[in-house]
C-alpha cells in the first residue's frame, strides 16, 4: 500500500457568490494545483459533488471540470451523500491512490444556492425548490411540511440537555467561541463578534435552538489534491493521510428506533480511523468537526471521544477546546461561524487541518500542530466520515 | 400550487388513506410476526411479502418536542414531537398543545388531524 498525502488545498471565501458554480470550482481547482506544484496533465483522477441542495443543480461536475482543465482520468466520481459527499469522494480517491491505481487525484466541490431571501421574496416562483427541500425527508416526515432538518436537530438538542443537565448558556457559549475563532479567519462568512447575551436573545428558530446557534447554508468552493509520495513536489509541506474510516447507521433523519441524542456512527468511524492511524484521541492537536448546530457541536465532541458524555460543556467553558487548550476544535470557526456550504464543508475542514499541520494557519495557528482530525456527517448524522492526518514527510 | 406529500411507496399511500378513514395502522409480517413502523411493502426482517395491516397503539410517551419556523402544509408555529409507541418505535407527529405546556415523558394519545391543505394526518395530545 502506498502512503497518501494531501499536496494541495484551496478554498474560496465562504459567503454569497455571483460566479457560476463551475467557475468557482475551476478557480479553486487551479489554486489547489498551484499549491501542489502540479499541472492538470499530472492529475490521474477527479471527483466532485452536486452544486447545491436548493440550486438548479447541473450534473456531471467532475466530467465538466476534466474537460475544462484537460484532465485525462483513470478515476472519476460524483458523490451525493449530503454533508459527507466531498469526504466520501476523498475517501474513494484515497483508496485508489493507496492501492496504486492512480498517483494523484483532484477532489473539488462548488456550491451556489438560490439565497433564502430570494426564495422568501418570491415563494411562488421558487415553490418547486421548497417542495424539493420537503422531499429530502421520507413520507412520514415530509407530510408535516418539514423543509429543513431543524426540528429534528432541535429535538436531539432538547433530549441531550435533558439527559445530561446541559443549560442554555452551555450551548450558547459554543456559538460565542466559534465566532471568536472565525474572527481570526479572513475567509470566514461572519466578521462580527457575538456575546452570550446576544446568542440567547436571538430568536428561537426551533426551540431550544436559537438563530445564532444554527448554521446557515452558504455558497463556497474548495479543492484538495491527493497524491502518492512520488508525485509530492514539496515534502516539507506534506500532510499525510494517516487513515480514513466511515460508518453509517440504518436511519434517514430521525431514527424510528433508539435514541435521538446519540450518534453511534460517529463513535464507530472515529474509533476505526484512530485505530488504523495508530494514534489515540488524546494525541490529536487540532480537529475540524461537523457541528451544524451549537448543541450538536457539543454532542459531536463527545461522540468523537474528545470528552465523556455530558462533559463537553465544561470543557468548552474551561477553554480546553480553544487556543492554548488541550485540543484546538474548529479553529476555522466551524459550521456556525466559518459558514456552511454543506457540499464544500468537508473540503474546508481538510483545508484548515492541512494549513494547521503545515504551520500556515496565520493567526489561527496552533503552534507545533502535528496530528489533525476531520469529521463530517450527513442527514441527521446518519453517517460519518473521519480522517486522521499528520505531518510525516516520506 | 401542488402540495401533495411525497409518497415513497404504496405502503405510504395506504397508510395515509387508512388515516383518512380514522384507522391508525401499520404493517405486520404474517411469516415472522415483525411489526414495522413505518409500514413496508415487504418485510426487511425475513424478506417475506405476506403482510397485514394492524392497529398501532393509540397512547404513547412524549420523547421530545419543538416547533418549526417555516413549513408547507402546517401553520407557524406548529408543535411537532416524537412519541414512543411501545413495541413499535418512535413516531414523528404533530402535538396538539401549546409548546410551553409540554414536558418530556408525559403520556399522549392519538387523535386525527386535517392539515390546512386537506391532508389527513395524525397528531397526539396530552392525556389528562
Ligand atoms: Zn418477516
XYZ file of C-alpha atoms and ligand atoms in Angstrom:
523
model
C 0.000 0.000 0.000
C 1.213 3.488 -0.857
C 1.265 6.378 1.573
C -1.181 9.125 0.546
C -0.557 12.829 1.015
C -2.585 15.987 0.615
C -0.293 18.105 -1.502
C -2.594 20.993 -2.369
C -5.557 22.772 -0.801
C -7.594 25.816 -1.749
C -10.841 27.477 -0.718
C -12.921 30.415 -1.893
C -14.247 32.870 0.698
C -17.363 31.478 2.375
C -20.401 33.686 1.791
C -22.529 34.560 -1.225
C -21.012 34.353 -4.691
C -22.045 35.739 -8.071
C -19.911 33.403 -10.174
C -21.387 30.205 -11.551
C -20.516 27.099 -9.520
C -18.440 25.806 -12.437
C -16.207 28.893 -12.488
C -15.973 28.968 -8.691
C -14.892 25.328 -8.895
C -12.375 25.928 -11.679
C -10.715 28.727 -9.705
C -10.215 26.632 -6.549
C -9.041 23.642 -8.609
C -6.355 25.749 -10.257
C -5.262 27.232 -6.921
C -5.046 23.772 -5.348
C -2.982 22.520 -8.297
C -0.628 25.509 -7.966
C -0.394 24.789 -4.221
C 0.584 21.179 -5.057
C 3.028 22.383 -7.767
C 1.216 20.166 -10.266
C -0.432 20.747 -13.644
C -3.676 19.207 -14.930
C -1.613 16.740 -17.004
C -0.175 15.360 -13.721
C -3.657 14.531 -12.403
C -4.949 10.977 -12.838
C -8.305 11.144 -11.047
C -11.071 13.671 -10.384
C -14.102 13.634 -8.081
C -16.778 16.117 -7.046
C -20.300 16.656 -5.676
C -23.542 18.369 -6.756
C -23.602 22.183 -6.781
C -26.191 22.557 -4.032
C -29.334 21.312 -2.326
C -31.735 24.006 -3.497
C -29.714 25.009 -6.550
C -30.981 24.358 -10.046
C -28.428 21.623 -9.966
C -26.472 20.548 -13.016
C -24.927 17.139 -13.011
C -21.561 15.692 -14.027
C -19.399 18.301 -12.256
C -16.267 16.112 -12.490
C -16.613 15.488 -16.179
C -17.114 19.174 -16.951
C -14.054 20.062 -14.923
C -11.959 17.328 -16.576
C -12.933 18.856 -19.905
C -12.289 22.431 -18.754
C -8.850 21.722 -17.284
C -7.813 18.932 -19.650
C -7.545 16.056 -17.218
C -7.303 12.504 -18.541
C -8.530 10.403 -15.629
C -8.432 6.758 -14.606
C -10.861 7.525 -11.765
C -13.896 9.807 -11.877
C -16.771 10.067 -9.440
C -19.589 12.442 -8.468
C -20.817 11.722 -4.963
C -24.135 12.802 -3.485
C -24.434 11.734 0.127
C -25.339 15.076 1.704
C -22.786 16.588 4.061
C -20.465 13.603 3.666
C -20.277 13.939 -0.117
C -16.868 15.509 -0.502
C -15.244 13.468 2.293
C -16.722 10.325 0.751
C -15.126 11.452 -2.549
C -11.810 11.995 -0.749
C -12.150 8.565 0.857
C -12.691 6.900 -2.526
C -9.750 8.813 -4.047
C -7.557 7.934 -1.067
C -8.237 4.215 -1.531
C -7.390 4.441 -5.253
C -4.092 6.239 -4.585
C -3.248 3.925 -1.698
C -3.853 0.875 -3.900
C -1.627 2.316 -6.629
C -4.439 2.611 -9.203
C -3.724 6.300 -9.621
C -0.947 8.557 -8.328
C -2.904 11.787 -7.980
C -6.484 12.945 -7.635
C -8.232 16.305 -7.621
C -11.318 16.475 -5.389
C -13.404 19.645 -5.512
C -16.832 20.969 -4.584
C -18.522 24.209 -5.574
C -21.871 25.258 -4.133
C -24.176 28.026 -5.336
C -27.627 28.196 -3.771
C -30.622 30.334 -4.579
C -30.399 32.622 -1.499
C -33.082 32.056 1.160
C -34.030 35.754 0.975
C -34.684 35.495 -2.757
C -36.913 32.451 -2.196
C -38.805 34.186 0.628
C -39.445 37.240 -1.567
C -40.882 35.147 -4.394
C -42.205 31.935 -2.908
C -44.438 31.291 -5.923
C -41.575 31.208 -8.441
C -39.416 29.054 -6.219
C -42.137 26.759 -4.929
C -40.613 23.768 -6.725
C -37.411 24.306 -4.717
C -39.388 24.395 -1.466
C -41.139 21.167 -2.441
C -37.809 19.591 -3.356
C -36.477 20.562 0.087
C -39.544 18.847 1.567
C -38.917 15.681 -0.444
C -35.485 15.217 1.192
C -37.485 13.631 4.028
C -39.398 10.363 3.936
C -43.187 10.380 3.563
C -43.880 10.255 7.299
C -41.668 13.273 7.991
C -42.444 15.205 4.789
C -46.195 15.007 5.487
C -45.692 17.511 8.325
C -44.311 20.070 5.903
C -40.705 19.847 7.044
C -38.373 21.836 4.773
C -35.273 21.847 6.968
C -33.652 19.424 9.396
C -34.069 21.983 12.188
C -36.974 20.315 14.042
C -35.108 17.008 14.156
C -31.933 18.617 15.458
C -33.920 20.727 17.919
C -35.437 17.616 19.492
C -31.994 15.977 19.677
C -30.599 19.024 21.482
C -33.608 19.066 23.808
C -33.005 15.409 24.727
C -29.265 15.996 25.188
C -29.880 18.952 27.511
C -32.492 16.919 29.394
C -30.345 13.787 29.726
C -27.042 15.486 30.574
C -28.242 18.502 32.578
C -26.923 20.959 29.981
C -28.017 24.598 30.413
C -28.900 27.063 27.620
C -25.742 29.069 28.469
C -23.610 25.958 27.880
C -24.944 25.660 24.352
C -24.767 29.392 23.591
C -21.137 29.520 24.790
C -20.076 27.240 21.910
C -21.529 29.691 19.391
C -19.619 32.567 21.021
C -16.356 30.603 20.992
C -16.721 29.557 17.350
C -17.323 33.181 16.402
C -14.121 34.149 18.238
C -12.306 31.506 16.205
C -13.811 32.759 12.933
C -12.680 36.334 13.624
C -9.119 35.032 13.095
C -10.094 33.613 9.678
C -10.015 36.124 6.798
C -12.208 33.870 4.605
C -14.999 33.282 7.151
C -18.552 34.392 6.349
C -19.026 36.106 9.714
C -16.963 39.129 10.762
C -18.763 40.467 13.861
C -18.143 39.279 17.425
C -21.130 37.986 19.402
C -21.831 37.649 23.132
C -23.622 35.082 25.262
C -26.475 37.552 25.776
C -26.779 38.158 22.042
C -26.957 34.431 21.266
C -29.546 33.753 23.976
C -31.676 36.713 22.926
C -31.610 35.804 19.228
C -34.947 34.352 18.064
C -35.590 30.667 18.524
C -35.780 29.009 15.127
C -36.906 25.667 16.572
C -36.682 25.600 20.362
C -34.301 25.138 22.077
C -32.156 26.218 19.087
C -31.558 29.960 18.754
C -30.827 31.624 15.415
C -27.180 32.231 16.417
C -26.764 28.576 17.424
C -27.738 27.462 13.932
C -25.546 27.231 10.837
C -26.708 28.948 7.693
C -26.260 27.434 4.236
C -23.737 29.485 2.227
C -22.025 29.389 -1.132
C -18.435 28.294 -1.351
C -15.869 26.193 -3.143
C -12.786 24.241 -2.200
C -10.399 21.723 -3.709
C -7.791 19.303 -2.417
C -5.134 17.324 -4.280
C -4.259 13.834 -3.064
C -1.002 12.265 -4.262
C 1.264 9.325 -3.682
C 4.820 10.001 -2.475
C 6.298 10.030 -5.980
C 4.062 12.958 -7.025
C 4.883 15.014 -3.940
C 6.798 18.119 -5.027
C 7.401 19.722 -1.613
C 7.639 17.069 1.072
C 8.097 19.641 3.845
C 4.555 20.882 3.165
C 3.055 17.390 3.007
C 0.158 16.372 5.200
C -0.038 12.594 5.282
C -3.427 10.919 5.362
C -2.910 8.524 8.268
C -6.367 6.935 7.905
C -9.928 7.390 6.674
C -12.915 5.478 8.035
C -16.639 5.809 7.638
C -19.680 4.315 9.282
C -23.396 4.665 8.627
C -26.466 3.877 10.699
C -29.623 2.300 9.221
C -31.524 5.589 9.581
C -32.588 8.540 7.438
C -33.054 11.682 9.557
C -34.823 10.755 12.818
C -34.322 7.119 13.805
C -37.611 5.249 14.220
C -35.995 3.184 16.958
C -33.452 4.028 19.623
C -32.151 7.305 20.981
C -32.199 10.595 19.071
C -29.393 12.146 21.115
C -26.748 9.506 20.409
C -24.906 9.058 17.136
C -23.248 5.646 17.058
C -21.901 6.105 13.516
C -19.649 8.939 14.749
C -18.180 6.868 17.527
C -17.605 3.894 15.222
C -15.987 5.978 12.464
C -13.728 7.790 14.953
C -12.666 4.576 16.688
C -11.908 2.905 13.357
C -9.961 5.871 11.969
C -7.937 6.351 15.150
C -7.174 2.632 15.445
C -5.954 2.489 11.856
C -3.825 5.623 12.288
C -2.158 4.250 15.405
C -2.994 7.408 17.364
C -5.239 7.876 20.368
C -7.814 10.645 20.550
C -5.635 12.397 23.155
C -2.830 12.691 20.573
C -4.928 14.940 18.312
C -3.729 18.571 18.306
C -6.359 20.084 16.062
C -9.695 18.927 14.654
C -12.413 20.210 12.381
C -15.780 18.890 13.492
C -19.057 18.962 11.571
C -21.430 20.516 14.068
C -24.289 22.189 12.225
C -25.855 23.485 15.453
C -24.206 24.558 18.717
C -25.793 21.746 20.736
C -24.758 19.186 18.137
C -21.220 20.565 18.239
C -21.016 19.548 21.915
C -22.511 16.142 21.173
C -20.017 15.561 18.342
C -17.055 16.414 20.615
C -18.308 13.667 22.919
C -19.140 11.068 20.259
C -15.688 11.565 18.711
C -14.212 10.698 22.102
C -12.607 14.041 22.969
C -14.748 14.179 26.127
C -17.004 11.788 28.019
C -20.791 12.021 27.616
C -22.057 15.251 29.144
C -18.584 16.718 29.721
C -18.103 18.822 26.583
C -19.921 21.883 28.025
C -17.467 22.112 30.940
C -14.509 21.549 28.595
C -15.635 24.454 26.394
C -16.233 26.682 29.414
C -12.758 25.899 30.792
C -11.066 26.794 27.499
C -9.902 23.274 26.778
C -11.124 23.381 23.132
C -9.613 26.688 22.070
C -6.179 28.266 21.557
C -3.917 27.226 24.424
C -6.237 24.360 25.379
C -5.617 20.632 25.203
C -7.102 20.272 21.709
C -7.998 23.026 19.247
C -11.505 22.254 17.943
C -12.845 24.048 14.873
C -10.176 26.772 14.591
C -11.819 27.799 11.289
C -14.918 28.949 13.180
C -16.749 25.716 12.414
C -20.025 25.421 10.540
C -21.627 28.088 12.708
C -19.138 30.870 12.022
C -16.895 29.924 9.103
C -20.153 29.409 7.219
C -21.608 26.218 5.835
C -21.794 25.337 2.132
C -22.588 21.733 3.054
C -21.225 20.046 -0.068
C -17.984 22.032 0.299
C -17.701 21.913 4.085
C -15.639 18.696 4.318
C -13.019 20.184 1.971
C -12.993 23.398 4.024
C -12.327 21.244 7.074
C -9.491 19.363 5.364
C -8.055 22.669 4.106
C -7.989 24.066 7.644
C -6.352 20.975 9.145
C -3.730 20.844 6.354
C -2.932 24.537 6.871
C -2.568 23.883 10.612
C -0.236 20.908 10.022
C 1.854 22.965 7.607
C 2.069 25.837 10.080
C 0.340 28.117 7.545
C -2.811 28.961 9.546
C -1.743 32.500 10.398
C -3.444 33.935 13.476
C -5.314 30.662 13.932
C -2.195 28.535 14.117
C -1.826 26.041 16.932
C 1.947 26.046 17.471
C 3.544 22.735 16.516
C 0.294 21.050 15.447
C 1.299 17.680 14.023
C -1.783 15.431 14.276
C -5.174 16.503 12.963
C -8.650 15.007 12.641
C -11.521 15.790 10.265
C -15.118 14.714 10.944
C -18.125 15.025 8.642
C -21.700 13.770 8.679
C -24.782 13.546 6.510
C -28.529 13.886 7.067
C -29.284 13.836 10.767
C -25.797 12.454 11.493
C -26.992 9.213 9.929
C -23.469 8.564 8.681
C -19.984 9.898 9.394
C -16.550 10.020 7.823
C -13.468 10.562 9.978
C -9.951 11.260 8.648
C -6.714 11.435 10.581
C -3.877 13.491 9.094
C -0.349 14.028 10.308
C 2.846 15.780 9.355
C 5.058 12.945 8.286
C 7.167 13.516 5.199
C 8.186 10.495 3.118
C -49.633 25.013 -6.100
C -49.453 21.272 -5.615
C -48.633 20.483 -2.006
C -49.333 16.766 -2.140
C -46.931 14.933 0.142
C -44.182 12.827 -1.242
C -45.367 9.204 -1.343
C -42.332 6.944 -1.292
C -44.098 3.600 -1.749
C -47.577 2.097 -1.910
C -47.471 1.422 1.845
C -47.225 5.186 2.473
C -50.211 5.791 0.204
C -52.140 3.101 2.068
C -51.098 4.479 5.489
C -52.466 7.947 4.686
C -55.702 6.657 3.103
C -56.336 4.468 6.152
C -55.684 7.510 8.350
C -58.357 9.404 6.400
C -60.774 6.615 7.393
C -59.800 7.017 11.044
C -57.549 3.940 11.067
C -54.122 4.388 12.674
C -52.350 1.301 11.397
C -49.089 -0.169 10.175
C -47.911 -3.415 8.615
C -47.044 -6.700 10.313
C -45.372 -9.687 8.674
C -47.558 -12.800 8.749
C -44.477 -15.020 8.297
C -42.190 -13.773 11.083
C -44.548 -11.634 13.169
C -42.435 -8.434 12.912
C -44.358 -5.161 13.247
C -42.870 -2.427 11.052
C -43.058 1.311 11.510
C -43.153 2.977 9.073
C -45.199 0.392 7.155
C -43.447 -1.610 4.452
C -44.377 -3.327 1.208
C -42.104 -6.212 2.184
C -40.550 -7.424 5.412
C -36.920 -6.333 5.900
C -36.516 -8.964 8.643
C -37.397 -12.151 6.712
C -37.893 -10.695 3.194
C -41.462 -12.022 3.176
C -44.214 -10.248 1.255
C -47.272 -11.529 3.115
C -48.099 -8.503 5.267
C -51.234 -7.461 7.147
C -52.375 -4.082 8.477
C -52.652 -3.931 12.271
C -53.657 -1.190 14.705
C -50.902 0.960 16.207
C -51.088 1.793 19.934
C -53.131 4.962 20.432
C -51.193 6.059 23.512
C -47.501 6.719 23.935
C -44.777 8.723 25.685
C -43.596 12.144 24.533
C -39.838 11.848 23.964
C -39.159 15.341 22.585
C -40.956 18.314 21.077
C -40.267 21.581 19.276
C -41.899 23.822 16.696
C -40.911 24.648 13.174
C -40.392 28.183 11.997
C -41.459 27.588 8.423
C -43.153 24.680 6.731
C -45.532 23.787 3.976
C -48.918 22.380 4.991
C -48.603 23.399 8.667
C -49.229 26.738 10.303
C -46.455 28.521 12.161
C -45.593 27.776 14.879
C -46.757 24.209 14.608
C -45.678 21.994 17.500
C -44.023 18.772 16.387
C -42.969 15.900 18.559
C -41.536 12.449 18.770
C -43.752 9.899 20.511
C -42.581 6.490 21.640
C -45.179 3.804 20.918
C -44.421 0.740 22.975
C -43.265 -2.225 20.902
C -43.309 -0.176 17.691
C -40.785 2.658 17.872
C -40.710 6.436 17.641
C -43.347 8.230 15.633
C -42.854 11.768 14.325
C -46.103 13.674 14.685
C -47.885 16.946 15.390
C -48.594 17.749 19.025
C -51.950 19.352 19.755
C -50.956 21.525 22.715
C -49.036 24.767 23.300
C -45.263 24.217 23.324
C -44.907 25.821 26.761
C -47.365 23.381 28.343
C -45.462 20.234 27.362
C -42.888 18.171 29.244
C -40.654 15.263 28.272
C -42.037 11.894 29.399
C -45.702 12.809 29.560
C -48.372 10.447 28.200
C -50.006 11.479 24.951
C -52.761 9.943 22.865
C -53.648 9.776 19.168
C -56.189 11.998 17.513
C -56.838 12.632 13.820
C -55.837 15.978 12.320
C -56.541 17.516 8.959
C -53.884 19.908 7.703
C -54.924 23.315 6.307
C -54.490 21.942 2.772
C -56.767 18.969 3.486
C -54.361 16.133 4.207
C -55.493 13.605 6.832
C -52.662 13.187 9.340
C -52.181 12.089 12.928
C -51.445 14.168 15.967
C -51.086 13.444 19.675
C -52.404 15.391 22.646
C -51.611 15.139 26.343
C -53.651 12.623 28.333
C -55.281 14.414 31.258
Zn -40.998 -11.020 8.220
